[in-house]
Short mmCIF file of C-alpha atoms and ligand atoms in Angstrom, two decimals:
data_model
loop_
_atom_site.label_atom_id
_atom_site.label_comp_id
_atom_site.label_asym_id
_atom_site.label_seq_id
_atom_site.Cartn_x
_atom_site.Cartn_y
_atom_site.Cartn_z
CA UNK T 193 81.66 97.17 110.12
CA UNK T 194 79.85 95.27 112.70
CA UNK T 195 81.97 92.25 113.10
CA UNK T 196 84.29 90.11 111.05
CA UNK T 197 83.41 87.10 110.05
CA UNK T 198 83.57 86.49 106.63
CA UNK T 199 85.36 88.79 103.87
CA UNK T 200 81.40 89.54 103.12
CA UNK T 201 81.86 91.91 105.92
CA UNK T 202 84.53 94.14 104.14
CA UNK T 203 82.47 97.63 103.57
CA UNK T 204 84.71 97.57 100.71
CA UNK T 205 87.69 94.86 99.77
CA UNK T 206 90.13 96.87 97.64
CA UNK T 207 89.99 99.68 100.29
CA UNK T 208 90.76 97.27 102.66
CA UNK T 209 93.49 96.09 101.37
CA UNK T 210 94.86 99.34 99.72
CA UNK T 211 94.57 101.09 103.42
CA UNK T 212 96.39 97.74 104.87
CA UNK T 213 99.21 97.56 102.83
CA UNK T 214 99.80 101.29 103.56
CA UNK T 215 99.26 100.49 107.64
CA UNK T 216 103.10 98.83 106.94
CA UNK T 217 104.78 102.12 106.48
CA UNK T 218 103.87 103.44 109.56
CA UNK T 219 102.07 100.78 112.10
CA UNK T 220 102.16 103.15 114.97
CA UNK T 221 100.78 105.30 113.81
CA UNK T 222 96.96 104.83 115.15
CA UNK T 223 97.67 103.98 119.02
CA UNK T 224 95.01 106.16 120.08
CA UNK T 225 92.42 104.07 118.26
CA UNK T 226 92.81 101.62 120.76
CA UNK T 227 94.16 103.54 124.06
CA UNK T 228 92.21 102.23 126.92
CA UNK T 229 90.74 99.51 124.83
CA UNK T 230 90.99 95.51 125.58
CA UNK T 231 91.21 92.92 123.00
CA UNK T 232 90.33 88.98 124.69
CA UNK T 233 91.12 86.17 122.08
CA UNK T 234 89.53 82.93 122.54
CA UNK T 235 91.81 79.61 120.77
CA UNK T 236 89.71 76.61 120.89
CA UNK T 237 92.39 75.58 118.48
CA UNK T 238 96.36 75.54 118.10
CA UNK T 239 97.66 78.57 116.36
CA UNK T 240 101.24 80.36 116.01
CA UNK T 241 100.70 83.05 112.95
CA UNK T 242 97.09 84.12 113.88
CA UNK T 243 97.55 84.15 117.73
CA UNK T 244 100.78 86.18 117.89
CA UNK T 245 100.10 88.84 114.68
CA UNK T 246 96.70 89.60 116.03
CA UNK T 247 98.50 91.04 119.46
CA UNK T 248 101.15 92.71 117.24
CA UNK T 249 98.12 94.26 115.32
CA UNK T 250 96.51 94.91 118.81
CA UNK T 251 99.36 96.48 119.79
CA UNK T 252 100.50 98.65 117.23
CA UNK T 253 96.59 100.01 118.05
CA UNK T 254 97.78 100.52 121.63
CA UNK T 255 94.89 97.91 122.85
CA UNK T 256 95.83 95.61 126.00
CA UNK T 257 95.10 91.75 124.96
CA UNK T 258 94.02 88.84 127.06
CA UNK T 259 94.34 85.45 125.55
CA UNK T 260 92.73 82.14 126.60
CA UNK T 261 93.17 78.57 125.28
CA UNK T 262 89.39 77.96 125.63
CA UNK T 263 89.07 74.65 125.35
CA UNK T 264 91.89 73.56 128.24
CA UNK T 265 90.88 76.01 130.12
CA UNK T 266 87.61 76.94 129.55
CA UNK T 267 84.13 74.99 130.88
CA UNK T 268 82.60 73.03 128.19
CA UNK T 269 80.13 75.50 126.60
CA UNK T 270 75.97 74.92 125.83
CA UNK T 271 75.05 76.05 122.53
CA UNK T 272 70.75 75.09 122.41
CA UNK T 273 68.15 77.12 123.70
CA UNK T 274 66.41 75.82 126.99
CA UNK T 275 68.74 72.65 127.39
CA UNK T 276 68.45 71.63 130.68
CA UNK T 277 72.32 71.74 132.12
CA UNK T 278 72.40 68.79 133.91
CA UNK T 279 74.96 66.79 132.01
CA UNK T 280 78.63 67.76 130.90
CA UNK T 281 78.23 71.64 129.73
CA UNK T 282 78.94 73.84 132.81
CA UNK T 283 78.17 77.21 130.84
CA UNK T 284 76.24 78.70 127.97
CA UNK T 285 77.28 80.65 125.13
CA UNK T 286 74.94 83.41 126.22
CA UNK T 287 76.28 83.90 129.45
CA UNK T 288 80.52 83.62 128.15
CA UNK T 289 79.86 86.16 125.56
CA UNK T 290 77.82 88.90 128.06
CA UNK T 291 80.95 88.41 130.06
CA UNK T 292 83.45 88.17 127.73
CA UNK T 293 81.68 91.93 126.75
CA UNK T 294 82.46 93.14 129.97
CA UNK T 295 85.93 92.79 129.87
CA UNK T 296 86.70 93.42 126.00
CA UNK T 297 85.56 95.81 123.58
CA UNK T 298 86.78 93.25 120.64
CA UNK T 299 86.77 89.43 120.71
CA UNK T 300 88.24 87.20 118.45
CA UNK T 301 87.55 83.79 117.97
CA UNK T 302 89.05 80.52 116.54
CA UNK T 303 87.29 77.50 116.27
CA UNK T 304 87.89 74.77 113.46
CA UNK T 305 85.75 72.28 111.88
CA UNK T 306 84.85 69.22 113.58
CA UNK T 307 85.00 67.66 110.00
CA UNK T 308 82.36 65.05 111.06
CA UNK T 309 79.09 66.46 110.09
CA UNK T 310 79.44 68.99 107.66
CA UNK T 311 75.57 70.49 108.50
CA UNK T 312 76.90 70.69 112.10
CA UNK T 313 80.15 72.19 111.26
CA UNK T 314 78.44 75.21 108.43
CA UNK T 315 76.11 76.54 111.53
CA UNK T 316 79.84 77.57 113.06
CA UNK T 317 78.28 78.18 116.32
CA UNK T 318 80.53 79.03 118.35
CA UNK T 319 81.30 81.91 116.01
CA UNK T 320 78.52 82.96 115.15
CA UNK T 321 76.85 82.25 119.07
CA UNK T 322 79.08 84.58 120.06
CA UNK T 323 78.45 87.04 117.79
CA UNK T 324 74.91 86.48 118.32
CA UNK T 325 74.94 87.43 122.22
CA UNK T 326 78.66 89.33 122.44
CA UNK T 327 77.64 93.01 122.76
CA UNK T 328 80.84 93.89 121.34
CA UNK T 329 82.46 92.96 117.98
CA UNK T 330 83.83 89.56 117.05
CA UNK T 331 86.35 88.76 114.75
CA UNK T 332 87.14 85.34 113.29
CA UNK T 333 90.42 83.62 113.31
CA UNK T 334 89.35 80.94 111.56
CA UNK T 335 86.04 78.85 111.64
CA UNK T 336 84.42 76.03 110.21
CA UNK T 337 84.29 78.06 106.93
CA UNK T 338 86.57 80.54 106.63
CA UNK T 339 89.91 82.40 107.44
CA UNK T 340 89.09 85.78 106.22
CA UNK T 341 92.09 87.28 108.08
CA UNK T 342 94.17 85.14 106.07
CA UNK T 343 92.08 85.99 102.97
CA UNK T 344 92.98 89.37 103.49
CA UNK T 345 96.58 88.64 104.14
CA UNK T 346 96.67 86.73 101.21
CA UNK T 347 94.85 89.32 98.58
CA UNK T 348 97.37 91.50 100.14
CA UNK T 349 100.54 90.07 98.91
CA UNK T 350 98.78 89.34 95.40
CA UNK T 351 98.70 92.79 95.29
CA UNK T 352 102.03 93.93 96.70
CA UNK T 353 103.37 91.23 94.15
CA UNK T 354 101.76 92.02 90.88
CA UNK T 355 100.65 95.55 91.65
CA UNK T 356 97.43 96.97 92.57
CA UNK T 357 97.03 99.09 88.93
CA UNK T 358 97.05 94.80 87.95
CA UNK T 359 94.78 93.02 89.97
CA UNK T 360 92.37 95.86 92.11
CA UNK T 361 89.36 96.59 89.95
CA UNK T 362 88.85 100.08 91.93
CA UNK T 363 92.71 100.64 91.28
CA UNK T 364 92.41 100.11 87.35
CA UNK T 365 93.92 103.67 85.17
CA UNK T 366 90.51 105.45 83.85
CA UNK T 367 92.41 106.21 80.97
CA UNK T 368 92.89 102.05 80.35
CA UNK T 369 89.49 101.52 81.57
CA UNK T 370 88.98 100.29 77.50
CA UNK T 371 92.22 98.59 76.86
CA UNK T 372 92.36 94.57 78.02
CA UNK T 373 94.94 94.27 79.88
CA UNK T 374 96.68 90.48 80.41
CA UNK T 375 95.07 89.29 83.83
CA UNK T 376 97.71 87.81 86.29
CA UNK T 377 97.20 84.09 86.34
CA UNK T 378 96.53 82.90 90.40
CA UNK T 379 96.17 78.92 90.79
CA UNK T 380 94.96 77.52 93.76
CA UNK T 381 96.04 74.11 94.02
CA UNK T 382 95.75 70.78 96.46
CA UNK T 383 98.41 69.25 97.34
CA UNK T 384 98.83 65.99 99.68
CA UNK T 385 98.28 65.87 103.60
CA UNK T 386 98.97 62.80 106.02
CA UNK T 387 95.76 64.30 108.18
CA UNK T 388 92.18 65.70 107.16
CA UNK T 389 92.72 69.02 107.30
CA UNK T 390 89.47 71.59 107.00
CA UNK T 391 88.34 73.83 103.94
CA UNK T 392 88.26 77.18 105.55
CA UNK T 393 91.87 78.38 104.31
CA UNK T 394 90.84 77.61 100.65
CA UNK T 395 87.34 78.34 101.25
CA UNK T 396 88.35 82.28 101.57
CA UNK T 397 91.45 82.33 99.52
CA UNK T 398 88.43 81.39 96.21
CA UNK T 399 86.04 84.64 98.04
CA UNK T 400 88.90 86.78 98.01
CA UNK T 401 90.25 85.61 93.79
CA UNK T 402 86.71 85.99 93.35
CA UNK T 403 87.00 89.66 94.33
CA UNK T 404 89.88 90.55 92.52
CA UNK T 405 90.87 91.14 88.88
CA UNK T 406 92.87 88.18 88.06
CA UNK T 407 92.40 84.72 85.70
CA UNK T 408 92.01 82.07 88.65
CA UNK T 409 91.68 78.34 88.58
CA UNK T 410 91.60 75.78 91.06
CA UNK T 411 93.32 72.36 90.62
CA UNK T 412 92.66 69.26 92.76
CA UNK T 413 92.48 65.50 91.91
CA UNK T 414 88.93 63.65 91.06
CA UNK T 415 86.71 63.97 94.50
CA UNK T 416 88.08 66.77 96.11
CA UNK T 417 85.61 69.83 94.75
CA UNK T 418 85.40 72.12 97.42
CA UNK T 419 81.63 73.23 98.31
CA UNK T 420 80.19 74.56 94.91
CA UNK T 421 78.80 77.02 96.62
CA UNK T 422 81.75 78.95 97.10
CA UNK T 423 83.17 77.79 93.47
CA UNK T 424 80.70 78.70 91.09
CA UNK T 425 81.77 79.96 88.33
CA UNK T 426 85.47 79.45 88.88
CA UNK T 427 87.39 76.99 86.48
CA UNK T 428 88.47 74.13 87.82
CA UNK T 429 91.24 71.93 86.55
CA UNK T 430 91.73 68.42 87.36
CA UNK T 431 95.11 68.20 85.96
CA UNK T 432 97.75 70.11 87.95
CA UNK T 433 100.52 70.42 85.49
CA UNK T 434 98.01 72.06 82.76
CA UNK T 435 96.55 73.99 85.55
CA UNK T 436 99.94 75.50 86.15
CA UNK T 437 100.69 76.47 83.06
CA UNK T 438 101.57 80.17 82.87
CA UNK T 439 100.53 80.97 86.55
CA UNK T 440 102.08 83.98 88.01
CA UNK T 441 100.82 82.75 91.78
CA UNK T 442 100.56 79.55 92.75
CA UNK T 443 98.66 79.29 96.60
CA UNK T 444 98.98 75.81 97.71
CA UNK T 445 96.84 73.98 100.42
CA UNK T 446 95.78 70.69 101.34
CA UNK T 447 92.01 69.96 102.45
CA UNK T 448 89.82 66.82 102.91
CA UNK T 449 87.25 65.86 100.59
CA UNK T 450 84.15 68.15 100.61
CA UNK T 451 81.95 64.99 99.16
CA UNK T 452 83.17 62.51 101.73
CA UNK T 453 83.14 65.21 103.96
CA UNK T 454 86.71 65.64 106.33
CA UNK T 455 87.61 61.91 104.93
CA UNK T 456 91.16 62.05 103.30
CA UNK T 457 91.16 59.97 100.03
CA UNK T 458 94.22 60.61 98.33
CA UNK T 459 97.99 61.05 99.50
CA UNK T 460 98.92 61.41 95.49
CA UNK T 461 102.47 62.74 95.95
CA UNK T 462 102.86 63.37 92.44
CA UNK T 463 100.82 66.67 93.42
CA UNK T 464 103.27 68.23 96.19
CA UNK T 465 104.39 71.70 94.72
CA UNK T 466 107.95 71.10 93.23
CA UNK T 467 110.49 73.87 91.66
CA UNK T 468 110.03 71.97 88.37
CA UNK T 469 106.32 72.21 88.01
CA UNK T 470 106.12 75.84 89.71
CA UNK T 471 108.36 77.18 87.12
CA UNK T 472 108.97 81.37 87.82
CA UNK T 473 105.76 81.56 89.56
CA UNK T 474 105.80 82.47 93.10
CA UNK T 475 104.31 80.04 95.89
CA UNK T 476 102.11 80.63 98.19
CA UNK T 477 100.79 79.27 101.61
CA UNK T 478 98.97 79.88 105.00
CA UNK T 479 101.33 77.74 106.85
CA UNK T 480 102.06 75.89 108.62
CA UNK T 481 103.10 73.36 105.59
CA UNK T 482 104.46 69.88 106.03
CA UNK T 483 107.52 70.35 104.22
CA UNK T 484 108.39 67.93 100.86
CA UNK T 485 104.56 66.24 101.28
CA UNK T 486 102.80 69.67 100.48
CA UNK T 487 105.83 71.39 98.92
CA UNK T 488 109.25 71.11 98.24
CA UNK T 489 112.37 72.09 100.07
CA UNK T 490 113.53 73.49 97.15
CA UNK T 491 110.79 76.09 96.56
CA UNK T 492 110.32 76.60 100.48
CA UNK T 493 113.69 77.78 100.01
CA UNK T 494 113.92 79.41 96.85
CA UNK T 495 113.51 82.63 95.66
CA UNK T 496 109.77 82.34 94.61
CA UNK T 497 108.29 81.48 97.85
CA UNK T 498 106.03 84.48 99.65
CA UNK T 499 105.02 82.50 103.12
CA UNK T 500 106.75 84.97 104.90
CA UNK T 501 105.42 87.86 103.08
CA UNK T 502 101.97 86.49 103.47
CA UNK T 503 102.92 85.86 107.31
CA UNK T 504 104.11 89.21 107.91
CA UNK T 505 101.19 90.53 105.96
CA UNK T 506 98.56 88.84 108.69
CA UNK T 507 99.58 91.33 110.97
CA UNK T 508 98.22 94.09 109.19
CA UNK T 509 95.51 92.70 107.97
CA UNK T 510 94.35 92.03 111.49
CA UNK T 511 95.61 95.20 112.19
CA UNK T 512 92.88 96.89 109.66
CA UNK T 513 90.17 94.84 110.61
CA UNK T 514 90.43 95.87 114.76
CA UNK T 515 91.44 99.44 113.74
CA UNK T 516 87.72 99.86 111.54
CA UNK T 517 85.73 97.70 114.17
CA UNK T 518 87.20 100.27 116.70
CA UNK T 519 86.18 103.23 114.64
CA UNK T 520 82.67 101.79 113.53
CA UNK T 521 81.77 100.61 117.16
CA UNK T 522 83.18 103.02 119.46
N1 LIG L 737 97.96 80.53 108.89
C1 LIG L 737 97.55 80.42 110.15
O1 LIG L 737 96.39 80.73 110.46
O2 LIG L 737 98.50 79.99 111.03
P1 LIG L 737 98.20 79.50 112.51
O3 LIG L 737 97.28 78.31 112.41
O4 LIG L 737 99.55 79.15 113.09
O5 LIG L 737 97.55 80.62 113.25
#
């Protein structure tokens, strides 16, 4: 593996999250993987989950990590080719990844959408800019598009939860190979936001169902399809109670409309996640989640919710991710 950027990158997702889930047994277990190796994270964003697991993954690898808020403290970065500096932009990408590469041997990046102009936003460039000149590898902690270390998190604690012999296709008995098998239901649903919030948790969380063996729908109100790009071929269901019925996972998370793209179009708080309509399923989220507007207390609270499972379970997924880019790239 080159980089991470997208779950695309996986050489192979059920491995991935088969060897992750076994990294929890023993985390310490690699530090010379990353003995005498330096991991710089760049947050043009806020962050608590992603910015502290990633050093815990770091080091359990036994990597040093240097962290910098990038846009207080960074100079205002040139993207374009030949642009004549002579405005605002102090320094270009090209030159902030070659030295970023001196001093790291992994970077990772977050940068959200701008949610203004989606054709601006889907180049990612600051991702992917980096990437492009970095001469190390580059992982993302969330883009325009994606949060693939969430993703990773998230297919993790589907599988923890239901089983791996349930929802892994490499994991499936030979011997059943023939016999259907009920498929564990997984919902993804919206749920209202007071602020336009980007697509790149729920963007991921459908590439990662999409990868696994399990019955998934999404549910959202009229006008908020998420790019059918990533959907195809995935139900959708435009009324959440019927969408909920019989799921065993329920992953809830706001985003702005796709169509009127980052423009927020419905508070509806008839669809915040409530212990009556979740039933015995469990609930899931990225957090952070505005509590009784996304979901309820109740189920925050209950028995049923895994947002600290899937919290706990970032740290290992990051800690997969550096521990392969260290092998691959060394
Ligand atoms: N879920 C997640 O990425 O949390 P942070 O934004 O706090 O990093």
């Amino acid at each position: 593996m080159k980089h991470y950027l997208s779950l695309e990158d996986l050489p192979d997702f059920d491995q991935a999250i088969t060897q992750a889930i076994a990294l929890k047994k023993e985390p310490r277990a690699q530090t010379h993987l990353g003995r005498a190796k330096t991991l710089g994270l760049l947050f043009f964003n806020n962050s608590l989950r992603t910015r502290l697991s990633t050093q815990k993954a770091a080091k359990n690898l036994g990597m040093e990590v240097m962290i910098m808020n990038f846009s207080e403290e960074g100079w205002q970065l040139e993207f374009e080719n030949g642009a004549v500096m002579d405005q605002g932009k102090a320094e270009h990408v090209k030159e902030a990844a070659g030295v970023l590469s001196q001093y790291c041997d992994i970077i990772g990046i977050r940068a959200f959408a701008g949610l203004k102009d989606y054709e601006e936003d889907r180049q990612e460039k600051v991702l992917h800019y980096f990437a492009k000149y970095a001469s190390v590898p580059v992982v993302n902690l969330e883009s325009a598009l994606g949060h693939p270390l969430q993703a990773l998190a998230d297919a993790m604690t589907i599988t923890e939860q239901a089983g791996a012999n349930e929802v892994l296709h490499s994991q499936r008995n030979e011997n059943e190979a023939w016999e259907p098998r009920p498929k564990t239901k997984v919902v993804l649903s919206w749920a209202p936001h007071p602020r336009a919030l980007p697509h790149a948790v729920a963007n991921s969380f459908v590439q990662a169902m999409k990868k696994m063996e399990v019955h998934f729908v999404i549910s959202h109100p009229e006008g908020y399809e998420l790019d059918p790009e990533i959907t195809a071929g995935v139900p959708i269901e435009t009324d959440q109670n019927k969408a909920l019925e019989g799921a065993h996972f329920v992953y809830v998370k706001n985003w702005s409309s796709f169509k009127d793209y980052g423009q927020v179009r419905s508070q509806d708080p008839s669809w915040t996640l409530s212990s009556q309509k979740l039933k015995n399923a469990k609930c899931m989220h990225c957090l952070p989640v505005r509590r009784n507007v996304v979901i309820a207390d109740s189920v925050l609270d209950g028995p049923n919710s895994l947002v600290l499972e899937q919290a706990n379970n970032r740290t290992y997924a990051a800690q997969w991710v550096l521990g392969r880019l260290l092998e691959d790239n060394h």
